Short mmCIF file of C-alpha atoms and ligand atoms in Angstrom, two decimals:
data_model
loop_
_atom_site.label_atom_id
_atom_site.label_comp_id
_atom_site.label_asym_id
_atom_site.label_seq_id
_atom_site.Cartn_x
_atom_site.Cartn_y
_atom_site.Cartn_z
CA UNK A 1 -34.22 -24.13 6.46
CA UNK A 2 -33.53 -25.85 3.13
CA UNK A 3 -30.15 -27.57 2.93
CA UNK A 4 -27.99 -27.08 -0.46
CA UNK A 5 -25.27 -28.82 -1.59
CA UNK A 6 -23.16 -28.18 -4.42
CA UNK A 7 -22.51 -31.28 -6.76
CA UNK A 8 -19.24 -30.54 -8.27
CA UNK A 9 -18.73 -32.22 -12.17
CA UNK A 10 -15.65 -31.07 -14.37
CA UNK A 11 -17.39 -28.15 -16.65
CA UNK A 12 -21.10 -28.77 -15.73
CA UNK A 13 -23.80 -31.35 -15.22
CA UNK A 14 -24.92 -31.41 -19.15
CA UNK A 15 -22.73 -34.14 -20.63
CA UNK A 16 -21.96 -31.65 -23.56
CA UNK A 17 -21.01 -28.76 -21.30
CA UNK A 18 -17.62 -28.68 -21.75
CA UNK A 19 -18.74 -27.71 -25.40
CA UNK A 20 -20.51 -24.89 -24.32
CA UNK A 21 -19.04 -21.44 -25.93
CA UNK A 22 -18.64 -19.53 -21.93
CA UNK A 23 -16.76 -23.07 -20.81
CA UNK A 24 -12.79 -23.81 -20.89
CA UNK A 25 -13.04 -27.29 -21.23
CA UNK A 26 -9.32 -27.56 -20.08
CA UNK A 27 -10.85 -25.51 -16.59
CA UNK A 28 -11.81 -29.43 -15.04
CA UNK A 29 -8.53 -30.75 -14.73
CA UNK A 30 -7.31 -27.61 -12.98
CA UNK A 31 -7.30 -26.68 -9.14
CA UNK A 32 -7.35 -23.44 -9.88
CA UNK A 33 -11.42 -24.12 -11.13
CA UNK A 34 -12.54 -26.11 -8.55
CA UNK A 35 -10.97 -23.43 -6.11
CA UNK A 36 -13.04 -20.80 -7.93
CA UNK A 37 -16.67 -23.33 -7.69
CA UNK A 38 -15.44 -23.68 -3.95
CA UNK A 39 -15.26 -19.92 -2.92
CA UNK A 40 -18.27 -18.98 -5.17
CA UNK A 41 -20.51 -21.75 -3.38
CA UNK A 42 -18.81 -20.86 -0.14
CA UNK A 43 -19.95 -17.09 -0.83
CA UNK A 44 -23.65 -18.41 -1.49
CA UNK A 45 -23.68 -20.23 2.14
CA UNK A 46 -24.00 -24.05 0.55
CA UNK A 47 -23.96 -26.86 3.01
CA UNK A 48 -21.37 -28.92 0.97
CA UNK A 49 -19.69 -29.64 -1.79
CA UNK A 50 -20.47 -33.04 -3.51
CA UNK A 51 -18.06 -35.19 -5.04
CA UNK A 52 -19.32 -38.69 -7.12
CA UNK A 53 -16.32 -40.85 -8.24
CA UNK A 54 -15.84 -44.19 -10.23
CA UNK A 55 -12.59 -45.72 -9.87
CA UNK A 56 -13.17 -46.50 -14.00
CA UNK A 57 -14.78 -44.94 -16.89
CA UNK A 58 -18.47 -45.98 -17.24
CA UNK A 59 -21.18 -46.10 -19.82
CA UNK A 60 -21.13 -47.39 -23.14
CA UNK A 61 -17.76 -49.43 -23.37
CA UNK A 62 -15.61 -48.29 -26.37
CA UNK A 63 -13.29 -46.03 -26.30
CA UNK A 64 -14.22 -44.15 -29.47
CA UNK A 65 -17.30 -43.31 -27.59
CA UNK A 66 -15.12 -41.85 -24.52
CA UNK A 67 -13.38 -39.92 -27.08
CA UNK A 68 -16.34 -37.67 -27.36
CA UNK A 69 -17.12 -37.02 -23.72
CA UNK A 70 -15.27 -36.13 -20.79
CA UNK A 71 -16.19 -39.06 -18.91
CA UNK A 72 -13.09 -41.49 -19.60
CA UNK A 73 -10.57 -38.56 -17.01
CA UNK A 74 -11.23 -37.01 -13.67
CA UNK A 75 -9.77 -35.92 -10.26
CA UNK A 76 -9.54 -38.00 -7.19
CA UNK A 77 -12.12 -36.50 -5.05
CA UNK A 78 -10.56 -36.98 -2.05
CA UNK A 79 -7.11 -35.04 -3.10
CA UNK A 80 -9.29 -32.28 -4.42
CA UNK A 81 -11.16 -31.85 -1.17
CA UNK A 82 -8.05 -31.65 0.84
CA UNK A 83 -6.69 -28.80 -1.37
CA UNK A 84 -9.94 -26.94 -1.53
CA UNK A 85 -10.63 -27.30 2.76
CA UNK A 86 -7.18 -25.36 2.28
CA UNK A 87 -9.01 -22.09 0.94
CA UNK A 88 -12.19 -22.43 2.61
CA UNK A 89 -13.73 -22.05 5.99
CA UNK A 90 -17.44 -23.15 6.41
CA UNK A 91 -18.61 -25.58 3.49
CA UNK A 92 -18.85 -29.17 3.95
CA UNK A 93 -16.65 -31.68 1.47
CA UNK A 94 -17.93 -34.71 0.61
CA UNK A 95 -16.39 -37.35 -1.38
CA UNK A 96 -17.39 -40.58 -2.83
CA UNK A 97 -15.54 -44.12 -1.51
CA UNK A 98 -16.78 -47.23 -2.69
CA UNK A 99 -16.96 -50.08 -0.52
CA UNK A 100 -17.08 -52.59 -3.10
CA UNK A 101 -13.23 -52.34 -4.55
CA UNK A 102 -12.00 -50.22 -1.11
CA UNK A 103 -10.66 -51.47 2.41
CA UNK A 104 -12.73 -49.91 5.34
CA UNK A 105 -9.25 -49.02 7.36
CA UNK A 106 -8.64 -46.80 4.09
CA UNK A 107 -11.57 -44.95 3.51
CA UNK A 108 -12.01 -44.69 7.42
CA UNK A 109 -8.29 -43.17 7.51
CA UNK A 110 -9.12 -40.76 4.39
CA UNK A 111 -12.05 -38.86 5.59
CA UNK A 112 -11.22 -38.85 9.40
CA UNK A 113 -7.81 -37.09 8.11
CA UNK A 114 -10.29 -34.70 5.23
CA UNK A 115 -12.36 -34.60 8.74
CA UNK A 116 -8.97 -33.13 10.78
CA UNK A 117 -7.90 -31.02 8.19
CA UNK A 118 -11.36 -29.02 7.53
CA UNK A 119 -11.59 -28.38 10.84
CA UNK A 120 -15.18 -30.98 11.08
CA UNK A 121 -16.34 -30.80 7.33
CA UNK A 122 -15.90 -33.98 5.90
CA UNK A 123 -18.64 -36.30 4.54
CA UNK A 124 -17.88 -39.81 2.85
CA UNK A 125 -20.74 -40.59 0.57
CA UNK A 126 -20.91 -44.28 0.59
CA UNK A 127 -21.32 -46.33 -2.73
CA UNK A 128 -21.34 -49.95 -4.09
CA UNK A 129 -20.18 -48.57 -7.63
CA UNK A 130 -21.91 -47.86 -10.70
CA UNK A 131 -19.17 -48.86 -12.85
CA UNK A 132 -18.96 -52.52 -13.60
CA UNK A 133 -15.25 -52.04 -15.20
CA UNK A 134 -14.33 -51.22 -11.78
CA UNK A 135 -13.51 -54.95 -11.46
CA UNK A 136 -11.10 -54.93 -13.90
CA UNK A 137 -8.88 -52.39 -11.95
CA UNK A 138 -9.11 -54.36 -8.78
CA UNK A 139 -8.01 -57.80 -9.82
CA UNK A 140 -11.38 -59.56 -10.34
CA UNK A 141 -13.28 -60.49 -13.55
CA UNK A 142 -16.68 -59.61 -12.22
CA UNK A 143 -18.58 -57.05 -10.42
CA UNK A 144 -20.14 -58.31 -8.05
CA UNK A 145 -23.45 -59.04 -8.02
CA UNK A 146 -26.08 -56.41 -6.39
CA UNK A 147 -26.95 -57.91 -3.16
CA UNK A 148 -23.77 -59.11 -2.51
CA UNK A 149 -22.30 -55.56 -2.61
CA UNK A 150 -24.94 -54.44 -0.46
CA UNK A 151 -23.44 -57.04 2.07
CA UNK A 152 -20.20 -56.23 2.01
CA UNK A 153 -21.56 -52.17 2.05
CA UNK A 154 -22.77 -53.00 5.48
CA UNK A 155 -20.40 -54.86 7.04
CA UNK A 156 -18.10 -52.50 5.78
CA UNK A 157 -20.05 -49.02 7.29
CA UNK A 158 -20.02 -51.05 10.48
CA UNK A 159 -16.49 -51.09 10.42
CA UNK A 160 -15.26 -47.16 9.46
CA UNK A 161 -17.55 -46.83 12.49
CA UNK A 162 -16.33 -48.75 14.91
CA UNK A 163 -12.89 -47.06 13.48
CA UNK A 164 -13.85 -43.76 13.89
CA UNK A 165 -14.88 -44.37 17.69
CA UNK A 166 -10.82 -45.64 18.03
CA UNK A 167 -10.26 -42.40 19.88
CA UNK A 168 -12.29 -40.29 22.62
CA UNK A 169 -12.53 -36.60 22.88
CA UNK A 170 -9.66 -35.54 24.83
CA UNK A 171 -7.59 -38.62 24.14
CA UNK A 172 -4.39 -36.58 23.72
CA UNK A 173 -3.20 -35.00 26.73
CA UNK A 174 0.86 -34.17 25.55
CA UNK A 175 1.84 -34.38 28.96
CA UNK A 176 4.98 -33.12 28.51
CA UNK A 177 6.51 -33.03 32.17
CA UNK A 178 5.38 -37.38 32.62
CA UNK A 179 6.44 -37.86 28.63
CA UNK A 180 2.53 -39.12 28.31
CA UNK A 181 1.44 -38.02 25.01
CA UNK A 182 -2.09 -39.51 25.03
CA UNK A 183 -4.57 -41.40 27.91
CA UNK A 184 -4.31 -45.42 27.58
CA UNK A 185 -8.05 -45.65 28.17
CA UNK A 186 -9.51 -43.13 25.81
CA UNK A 187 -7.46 -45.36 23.25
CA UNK A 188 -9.27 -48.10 21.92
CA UNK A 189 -9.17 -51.74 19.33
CA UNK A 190 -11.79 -52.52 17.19
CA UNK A 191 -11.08 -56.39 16.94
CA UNK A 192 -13.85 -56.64 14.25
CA UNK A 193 -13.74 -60.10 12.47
CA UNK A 194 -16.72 -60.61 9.68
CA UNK A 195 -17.46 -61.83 6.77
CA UNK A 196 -15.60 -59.96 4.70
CA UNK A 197 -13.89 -57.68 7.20
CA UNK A 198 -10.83 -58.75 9.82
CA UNK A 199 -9.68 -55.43 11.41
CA UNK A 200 -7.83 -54.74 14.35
CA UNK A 201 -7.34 -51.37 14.71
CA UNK A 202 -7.33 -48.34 16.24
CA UNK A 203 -6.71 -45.60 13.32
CA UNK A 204 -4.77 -43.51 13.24
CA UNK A 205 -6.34 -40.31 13.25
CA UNK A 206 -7.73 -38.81 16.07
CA UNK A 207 -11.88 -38.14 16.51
CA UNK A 208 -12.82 -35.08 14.54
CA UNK A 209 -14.53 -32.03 15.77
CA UNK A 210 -17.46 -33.34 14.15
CA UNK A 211 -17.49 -36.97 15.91
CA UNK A 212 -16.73 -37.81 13.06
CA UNK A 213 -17.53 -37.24 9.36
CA UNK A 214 -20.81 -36.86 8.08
CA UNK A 215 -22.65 -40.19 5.99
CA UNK A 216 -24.30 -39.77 2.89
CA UNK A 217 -25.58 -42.66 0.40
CA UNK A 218 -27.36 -42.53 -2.40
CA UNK A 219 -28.61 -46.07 -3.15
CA UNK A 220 -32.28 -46.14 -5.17
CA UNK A 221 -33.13 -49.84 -4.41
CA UNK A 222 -34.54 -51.66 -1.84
CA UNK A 223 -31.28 -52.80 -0.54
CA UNK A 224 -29.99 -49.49 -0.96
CA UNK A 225 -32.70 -47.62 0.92
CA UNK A 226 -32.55 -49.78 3.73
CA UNK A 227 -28.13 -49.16 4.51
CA UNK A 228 -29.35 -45.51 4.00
CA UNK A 229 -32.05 -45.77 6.69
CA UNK A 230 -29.76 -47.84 8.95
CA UNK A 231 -26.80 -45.73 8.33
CA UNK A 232 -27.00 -42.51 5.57
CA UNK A 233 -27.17 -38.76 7.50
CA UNK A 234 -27.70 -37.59 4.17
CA UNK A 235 -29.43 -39.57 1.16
CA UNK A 236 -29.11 -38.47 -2.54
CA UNK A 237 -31.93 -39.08 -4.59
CA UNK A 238 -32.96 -38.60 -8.39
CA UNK A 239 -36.59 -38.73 -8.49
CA UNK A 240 -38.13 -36.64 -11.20
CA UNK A 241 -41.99 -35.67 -10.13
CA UNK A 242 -43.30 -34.56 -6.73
CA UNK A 243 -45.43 -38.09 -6.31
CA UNK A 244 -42.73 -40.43 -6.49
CA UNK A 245 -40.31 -37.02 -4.81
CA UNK A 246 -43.15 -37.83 -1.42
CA UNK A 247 -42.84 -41.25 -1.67
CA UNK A 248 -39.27 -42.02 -1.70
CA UNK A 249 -38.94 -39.24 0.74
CA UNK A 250 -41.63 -40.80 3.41
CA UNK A 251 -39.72 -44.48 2.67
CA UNK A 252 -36.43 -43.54 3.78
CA UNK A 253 -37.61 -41.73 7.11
CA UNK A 254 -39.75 -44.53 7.83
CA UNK A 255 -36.99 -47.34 7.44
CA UNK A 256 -34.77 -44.76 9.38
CA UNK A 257 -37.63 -45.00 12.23
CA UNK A 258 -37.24 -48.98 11.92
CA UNK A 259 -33.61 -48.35 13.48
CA UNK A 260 -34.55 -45.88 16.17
CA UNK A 261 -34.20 -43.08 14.17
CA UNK A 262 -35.37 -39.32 14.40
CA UNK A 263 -36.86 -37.74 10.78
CA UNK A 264 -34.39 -35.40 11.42
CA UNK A 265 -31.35 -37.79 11.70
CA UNK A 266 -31.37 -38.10 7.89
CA UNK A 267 -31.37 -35.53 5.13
CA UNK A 268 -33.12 -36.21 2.14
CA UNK A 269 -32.01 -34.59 -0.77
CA UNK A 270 -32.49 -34.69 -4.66
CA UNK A 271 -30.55 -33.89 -7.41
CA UNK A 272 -31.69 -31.20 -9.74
CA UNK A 273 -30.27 -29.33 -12.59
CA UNK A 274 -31.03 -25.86 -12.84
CA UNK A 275 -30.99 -23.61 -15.65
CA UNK A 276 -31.04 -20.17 -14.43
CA UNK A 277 -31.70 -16.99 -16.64
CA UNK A 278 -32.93 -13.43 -16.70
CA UNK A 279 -35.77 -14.69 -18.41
CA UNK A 280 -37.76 -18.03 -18.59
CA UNK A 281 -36.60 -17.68 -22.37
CA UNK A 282 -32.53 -16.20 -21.90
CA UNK A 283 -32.74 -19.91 -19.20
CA UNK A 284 -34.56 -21.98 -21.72
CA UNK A 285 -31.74 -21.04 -24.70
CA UNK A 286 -28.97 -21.99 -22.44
CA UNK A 287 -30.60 -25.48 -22.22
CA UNK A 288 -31.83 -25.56 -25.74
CA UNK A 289 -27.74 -25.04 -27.05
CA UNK A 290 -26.90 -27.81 -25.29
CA UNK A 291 -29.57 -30.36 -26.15
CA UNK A 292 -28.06 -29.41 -30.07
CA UNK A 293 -24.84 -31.18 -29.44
CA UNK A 294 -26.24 -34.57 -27.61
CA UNK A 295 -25.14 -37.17 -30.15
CA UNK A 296 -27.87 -39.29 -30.52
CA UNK A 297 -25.97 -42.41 -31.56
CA UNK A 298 -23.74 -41.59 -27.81
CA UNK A 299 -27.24 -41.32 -26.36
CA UNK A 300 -28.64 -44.73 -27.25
CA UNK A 301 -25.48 -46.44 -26.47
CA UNK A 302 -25.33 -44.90 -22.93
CA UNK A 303 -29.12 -46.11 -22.47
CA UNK A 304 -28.31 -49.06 -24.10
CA UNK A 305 -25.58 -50.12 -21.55
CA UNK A 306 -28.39 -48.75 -18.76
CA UNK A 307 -30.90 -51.20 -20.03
CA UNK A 308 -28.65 -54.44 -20.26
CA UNK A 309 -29.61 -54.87 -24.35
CA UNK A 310 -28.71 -53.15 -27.39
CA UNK A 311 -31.36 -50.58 -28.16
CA UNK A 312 -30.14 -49.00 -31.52
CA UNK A 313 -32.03 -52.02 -33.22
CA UNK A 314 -35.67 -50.40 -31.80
CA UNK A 315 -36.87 -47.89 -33.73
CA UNK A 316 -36.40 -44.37 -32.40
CA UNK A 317 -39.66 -42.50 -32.43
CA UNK A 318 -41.03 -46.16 -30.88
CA UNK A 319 -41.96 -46.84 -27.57
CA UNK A 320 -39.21 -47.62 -24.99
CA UNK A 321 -38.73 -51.31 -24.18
CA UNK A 322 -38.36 -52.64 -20.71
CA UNK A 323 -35.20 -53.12 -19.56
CA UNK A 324 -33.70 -56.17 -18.32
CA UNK A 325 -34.31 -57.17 -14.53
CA UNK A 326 -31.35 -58.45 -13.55
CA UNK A 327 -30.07 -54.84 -13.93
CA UNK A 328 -27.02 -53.71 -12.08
CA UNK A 329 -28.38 -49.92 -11.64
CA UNK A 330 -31.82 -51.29 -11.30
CA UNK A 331 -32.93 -48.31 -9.10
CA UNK A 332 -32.41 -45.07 -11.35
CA UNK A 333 -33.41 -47.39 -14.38
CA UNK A 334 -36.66 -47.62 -12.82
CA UNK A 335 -36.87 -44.22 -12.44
CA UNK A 336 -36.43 -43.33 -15.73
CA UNK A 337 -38.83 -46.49 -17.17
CA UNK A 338 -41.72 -44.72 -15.01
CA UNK A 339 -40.98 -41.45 -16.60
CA UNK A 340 -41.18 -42.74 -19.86
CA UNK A 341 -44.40 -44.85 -18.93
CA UNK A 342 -45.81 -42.14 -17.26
CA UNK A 343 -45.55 -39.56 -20.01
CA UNK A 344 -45.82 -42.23 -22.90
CA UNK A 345 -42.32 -41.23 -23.88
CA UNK A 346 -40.42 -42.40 -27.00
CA UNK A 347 -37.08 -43.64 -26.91
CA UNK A 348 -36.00 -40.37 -28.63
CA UNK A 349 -38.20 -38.64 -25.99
CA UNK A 350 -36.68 -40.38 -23.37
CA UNK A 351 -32.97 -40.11 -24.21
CA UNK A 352 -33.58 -35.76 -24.44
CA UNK A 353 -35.32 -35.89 -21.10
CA UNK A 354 -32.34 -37.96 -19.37
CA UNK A 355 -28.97 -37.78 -21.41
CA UNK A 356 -28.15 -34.27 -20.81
CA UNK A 357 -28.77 -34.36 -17.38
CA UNK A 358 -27.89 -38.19 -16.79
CA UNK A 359 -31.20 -38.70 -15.20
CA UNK A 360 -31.68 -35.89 -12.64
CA UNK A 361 -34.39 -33.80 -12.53
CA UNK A 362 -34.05 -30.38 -14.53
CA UNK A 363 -35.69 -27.05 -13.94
CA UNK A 364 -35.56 -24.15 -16.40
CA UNK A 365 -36.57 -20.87 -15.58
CA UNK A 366 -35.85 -17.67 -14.16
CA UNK A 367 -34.72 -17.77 -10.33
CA UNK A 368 -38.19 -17.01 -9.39
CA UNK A 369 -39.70 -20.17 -11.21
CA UNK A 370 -36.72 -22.41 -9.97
CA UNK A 371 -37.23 -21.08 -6.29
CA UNK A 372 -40.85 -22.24 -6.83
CA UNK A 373 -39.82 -25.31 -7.97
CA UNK A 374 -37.74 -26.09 -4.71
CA UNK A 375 -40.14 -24.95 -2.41
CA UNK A 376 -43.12 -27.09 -3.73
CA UNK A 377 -40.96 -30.09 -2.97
CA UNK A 378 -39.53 -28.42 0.48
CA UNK A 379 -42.83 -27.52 1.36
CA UNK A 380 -44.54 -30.46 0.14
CA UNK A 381 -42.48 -33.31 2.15
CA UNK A 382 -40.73 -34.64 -0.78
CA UNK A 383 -37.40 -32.90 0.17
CA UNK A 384 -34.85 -31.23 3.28
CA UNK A 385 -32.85 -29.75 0.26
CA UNK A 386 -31.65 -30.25 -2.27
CA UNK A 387 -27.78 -31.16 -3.98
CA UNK A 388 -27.44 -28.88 -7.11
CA UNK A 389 -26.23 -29.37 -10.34
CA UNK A 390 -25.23 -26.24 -12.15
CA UNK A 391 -25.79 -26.94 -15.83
CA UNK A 392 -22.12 -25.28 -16.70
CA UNK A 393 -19.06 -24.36 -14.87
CA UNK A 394 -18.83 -21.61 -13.39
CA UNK A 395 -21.27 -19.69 -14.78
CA UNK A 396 -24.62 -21.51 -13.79
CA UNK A 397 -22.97 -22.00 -10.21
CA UNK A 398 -22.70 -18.56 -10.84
CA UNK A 399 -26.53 -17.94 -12.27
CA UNK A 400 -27.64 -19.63 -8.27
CA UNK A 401 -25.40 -17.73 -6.37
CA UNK A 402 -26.24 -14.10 -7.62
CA UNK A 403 -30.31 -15.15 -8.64
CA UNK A 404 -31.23 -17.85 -6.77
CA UNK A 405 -29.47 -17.82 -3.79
CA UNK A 406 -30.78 -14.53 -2.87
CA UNK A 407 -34.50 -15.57 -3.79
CA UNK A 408 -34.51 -18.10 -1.44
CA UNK A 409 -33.27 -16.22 1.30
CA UNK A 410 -36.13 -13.61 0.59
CA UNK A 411 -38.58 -16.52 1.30
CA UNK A 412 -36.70 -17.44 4.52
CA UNK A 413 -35.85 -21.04 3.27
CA UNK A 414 -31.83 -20.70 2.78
CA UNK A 415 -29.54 -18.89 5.90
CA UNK A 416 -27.79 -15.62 5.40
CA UNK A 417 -25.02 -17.10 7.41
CA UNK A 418 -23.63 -20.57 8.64
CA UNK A 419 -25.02 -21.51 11.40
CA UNK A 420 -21.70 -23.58 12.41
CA UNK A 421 -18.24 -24.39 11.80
CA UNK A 422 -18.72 -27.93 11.02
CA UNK A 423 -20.81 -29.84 8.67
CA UNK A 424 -22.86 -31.26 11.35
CA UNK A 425 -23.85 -28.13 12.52
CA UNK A 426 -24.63 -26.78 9.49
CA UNK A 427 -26.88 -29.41 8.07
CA UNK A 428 -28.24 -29.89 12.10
CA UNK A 429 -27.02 -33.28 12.77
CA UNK A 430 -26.28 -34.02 16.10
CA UNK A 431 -22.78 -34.85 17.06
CA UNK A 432 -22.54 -38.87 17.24
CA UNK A 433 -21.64 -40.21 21.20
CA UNK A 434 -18.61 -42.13 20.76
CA UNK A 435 -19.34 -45.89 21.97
CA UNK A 436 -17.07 -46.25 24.16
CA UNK A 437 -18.36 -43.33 26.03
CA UNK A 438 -21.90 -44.70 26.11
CA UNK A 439 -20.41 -48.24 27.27
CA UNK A 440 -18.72 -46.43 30.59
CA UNK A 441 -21.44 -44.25 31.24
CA UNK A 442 -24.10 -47.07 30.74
CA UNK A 443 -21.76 -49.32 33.19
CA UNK A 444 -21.29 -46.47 35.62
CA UNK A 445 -25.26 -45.79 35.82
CA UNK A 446 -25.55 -49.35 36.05
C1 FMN B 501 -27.27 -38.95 -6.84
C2 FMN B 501 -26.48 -40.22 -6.96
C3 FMN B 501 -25.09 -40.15 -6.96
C4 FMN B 501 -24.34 -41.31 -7.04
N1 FMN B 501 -22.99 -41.23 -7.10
C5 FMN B 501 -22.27 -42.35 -7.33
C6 FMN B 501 -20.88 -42.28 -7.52
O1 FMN B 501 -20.28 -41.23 -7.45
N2 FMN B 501 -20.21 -43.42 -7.76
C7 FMN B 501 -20.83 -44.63 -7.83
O2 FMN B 501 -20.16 -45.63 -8.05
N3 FMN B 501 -22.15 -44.73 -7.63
C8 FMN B 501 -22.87 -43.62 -7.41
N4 FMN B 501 -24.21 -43.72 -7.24
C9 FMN B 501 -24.77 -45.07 -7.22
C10 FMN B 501 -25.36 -45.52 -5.91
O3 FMN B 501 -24.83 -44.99 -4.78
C11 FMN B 501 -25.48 -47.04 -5.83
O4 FMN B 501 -24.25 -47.61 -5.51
C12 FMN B 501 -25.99 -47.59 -7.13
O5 FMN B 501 -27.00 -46.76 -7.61
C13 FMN B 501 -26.48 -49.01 -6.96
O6 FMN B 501 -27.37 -49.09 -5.92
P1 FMN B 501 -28.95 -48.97 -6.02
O7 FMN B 501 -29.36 -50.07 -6.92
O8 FMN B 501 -29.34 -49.13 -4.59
O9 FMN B 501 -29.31 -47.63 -6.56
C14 FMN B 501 -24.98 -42.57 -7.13
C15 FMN B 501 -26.38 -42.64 -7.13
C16 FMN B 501 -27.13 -41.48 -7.05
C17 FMN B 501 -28.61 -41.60 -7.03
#
């Protein structure tokens, strides 16, 4: 079966959605909408809901810019995932952390309590940040540079892990007659000392019914490929065409095989926007009102800051220059610089096929077509599912529940039901052994 996740984004994926005529573009800073998305996607049997996060505003950097877009506010994802397990039952949360600006006792405390709360639904999603203003809201005058992130990403994973084993199933036995509240040895330290990491431990939160929560990553580059294979459970993605769909599909299960790894044991799954309608032209007009309000002076400068150079200077309707290679987001800009190479795109050309939809893929159609769509790449190895990106809020979440949804349950490649209670056993992840576990029983068989 096809897993589906549900990328939440304030009033839609578009970056002019919230000035779509169906849209309250006051709805985003509300819990009352996000409670709505969260039922609706609950009622259409998604895997998860998908929070991404920067802990500053990013693209082009002046404000007037931000003044047109909603990009400069947004919710903590991790507040608004403990408010929404609140109202729902089955659908995994995932939020973003970054482990460039974060501590790993933090974001290992945050999602093991999300993890407690949900009842076993919590995913982090693991990033090294997009947004190089972040480092002006942690103290430092620099991002840091790529690889080095990717260091301290590891290290980092290595320790929420070791954190999350702290407890044992059963730890807590609330004797109440001895005054024993929990067993000494299913307690245990961490005593990590790295790098960049000295952490004692144990958290404080006990294991999850999960284990513990689910990993997902969504690193493009080498680097970032490679923490995904070693680590990710489920891996975003943003290719555009079924070739390059295979291929980066095929990479990350073989560099999960170079760690032991099952295929199964990570989830590959792309981003796409869909545009749903009655009719392949009703779907096609929804897009079409939105690609009218892109600003095209906003679109070069948020390609601009993508390709490390000022690109207003090039003429529009000219061919699109390479960008530099020292790039930050080197991984999605090469996606998009093969698109454009590919299709012998303009810069123009370019900016309609990847502004709107900041570089995800985007199928327009009726639910028929877009089921098609999904299937070629579920069929055709390039995907396990997919994470959705309605184009508005909530009506094209919406459009997939009442069209799509259905469709793809006709084909038998979406459930009629949860499978599970927790996120692990929805997506079919196996429940991870706590180490400490393994240790005894390896010394006991030994
Ligand atoms: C689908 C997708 C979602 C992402 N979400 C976030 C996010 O919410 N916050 C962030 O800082 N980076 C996000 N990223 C960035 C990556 O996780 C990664 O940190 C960044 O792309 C740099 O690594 P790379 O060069 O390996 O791609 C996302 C990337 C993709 C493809």
């Amino acid at each position: 079966m096809m897993k589906l996740g549900m990328f939440l984004e304030g009033s839609g994926h578009h970056v002019a959605a919230w000035r779509d005529p169906d849209v309250d573009p006051n709805g985003r800073q509300t819990l009352a909408h996000y409670l709505d998305i969260a039922r609706t996607a609950e009622c259409g049997k998604f895997d998860l809901l998908f929070m991404a996060d920067t802990n500053a505003t990013f693209g082009a950097d002046d404000v007037d810019s931000w003044t047109r877009t909603t990009q400069a506010s947004r919710l903590e994802p991790i507040t608004l995932l403990g408010a929404i397990a609140a109202v729902t039952e089955r659908i995994g949360l995932v939020a973003t952390a970054t482990t460039t600006y974060f501590e790993p006792f933090h974001v290992a405390r945050f999602f093991a309590s999300l993890d407690q709360i949900s009842g076993g639904r919590a995913g982090w999603n693991l990033v090294t940040s997009l947004a190089v203003a972040e480092a002006y809201n942690f103290g430092r005058e620099t991002h840091p540079h790529h690889g080095d992130r990717y260091v301290r990403a590891r290290e980092f994973a290595k320790v929420v892990l070791g954190l999350w084993d702290s407890w044992e199933d059963g730890a807590v036995i609330a004797d109440k007659q001895n005054g024993v509240y929990f067993d000494r040895s299913k307690l245990h330290f961490l005593n990590h000392k790295g790098k960049h990491f000295a952490v004692r431990g144990p958290l404080t939160v006990h294991r999850s019914p999960q284990g513990h929560p689910v990993i997902v990553q969504a690193g493009q580059s080498d680097d970032g490929r490679d923490l995904a294979g070693e680590t990710a459970e489920v891996t975003f993605t943003v290719q555009q065409e079924l070739e390059a769909g295979r291929a980066f599909y095929a990479d990350i299960k073989r560099r999960a095989a170079a760690h032991g790894r099952p295929p199964g044991a990570i989830k590959v799954m792309p981003g796409v926007m869909t545009v749903i309608g009655r009719t392949r032209t009703e779907a096609a007009e929804k897009y079409e009102r939105l690609q009218a309000l892109l600003s095209p002076e906003l679109a070069i400068k948020d390609l601009s800051s993508q390709f490390g150079f000022d690109l207003s200077t090039y003429p529009l309707d000219g061919p699109v220059p390479d960008p530099r290679t020292d790039l930050e987001q080197r991984g999605r800009v090469k996606v998009m610089v093969d698109l454009a190479r590919r299709e012998n795109l303009t810069i123009r050309q370019l900016y309609k096929r990847v502004y709107g939809q900041r570089g995800h893929r985007v199928v327009i159609g009726t639910a028929t077509e877009v089921a098609d769509a999904l299937e070629l790449w579920f069929r055709g190895g390039a995907a396990d599912g997919f994470n959705l990106m309605p184009l508005t809020f909530p009506r094209g979440l919406e459009d997939i529940v009442d069209l799509l949804i259905p469709e793809l349950q006709r084909r038998g490649l979406f459930r009629k039901e949860y499978e599970g209670k927790t996120l692990r056993e929805n997506l079919g992840l196996p429940i991870p052994e706590n180490r400490w576990v393994v240790e005894r029983t390896q010394k006991d068989a030994g």
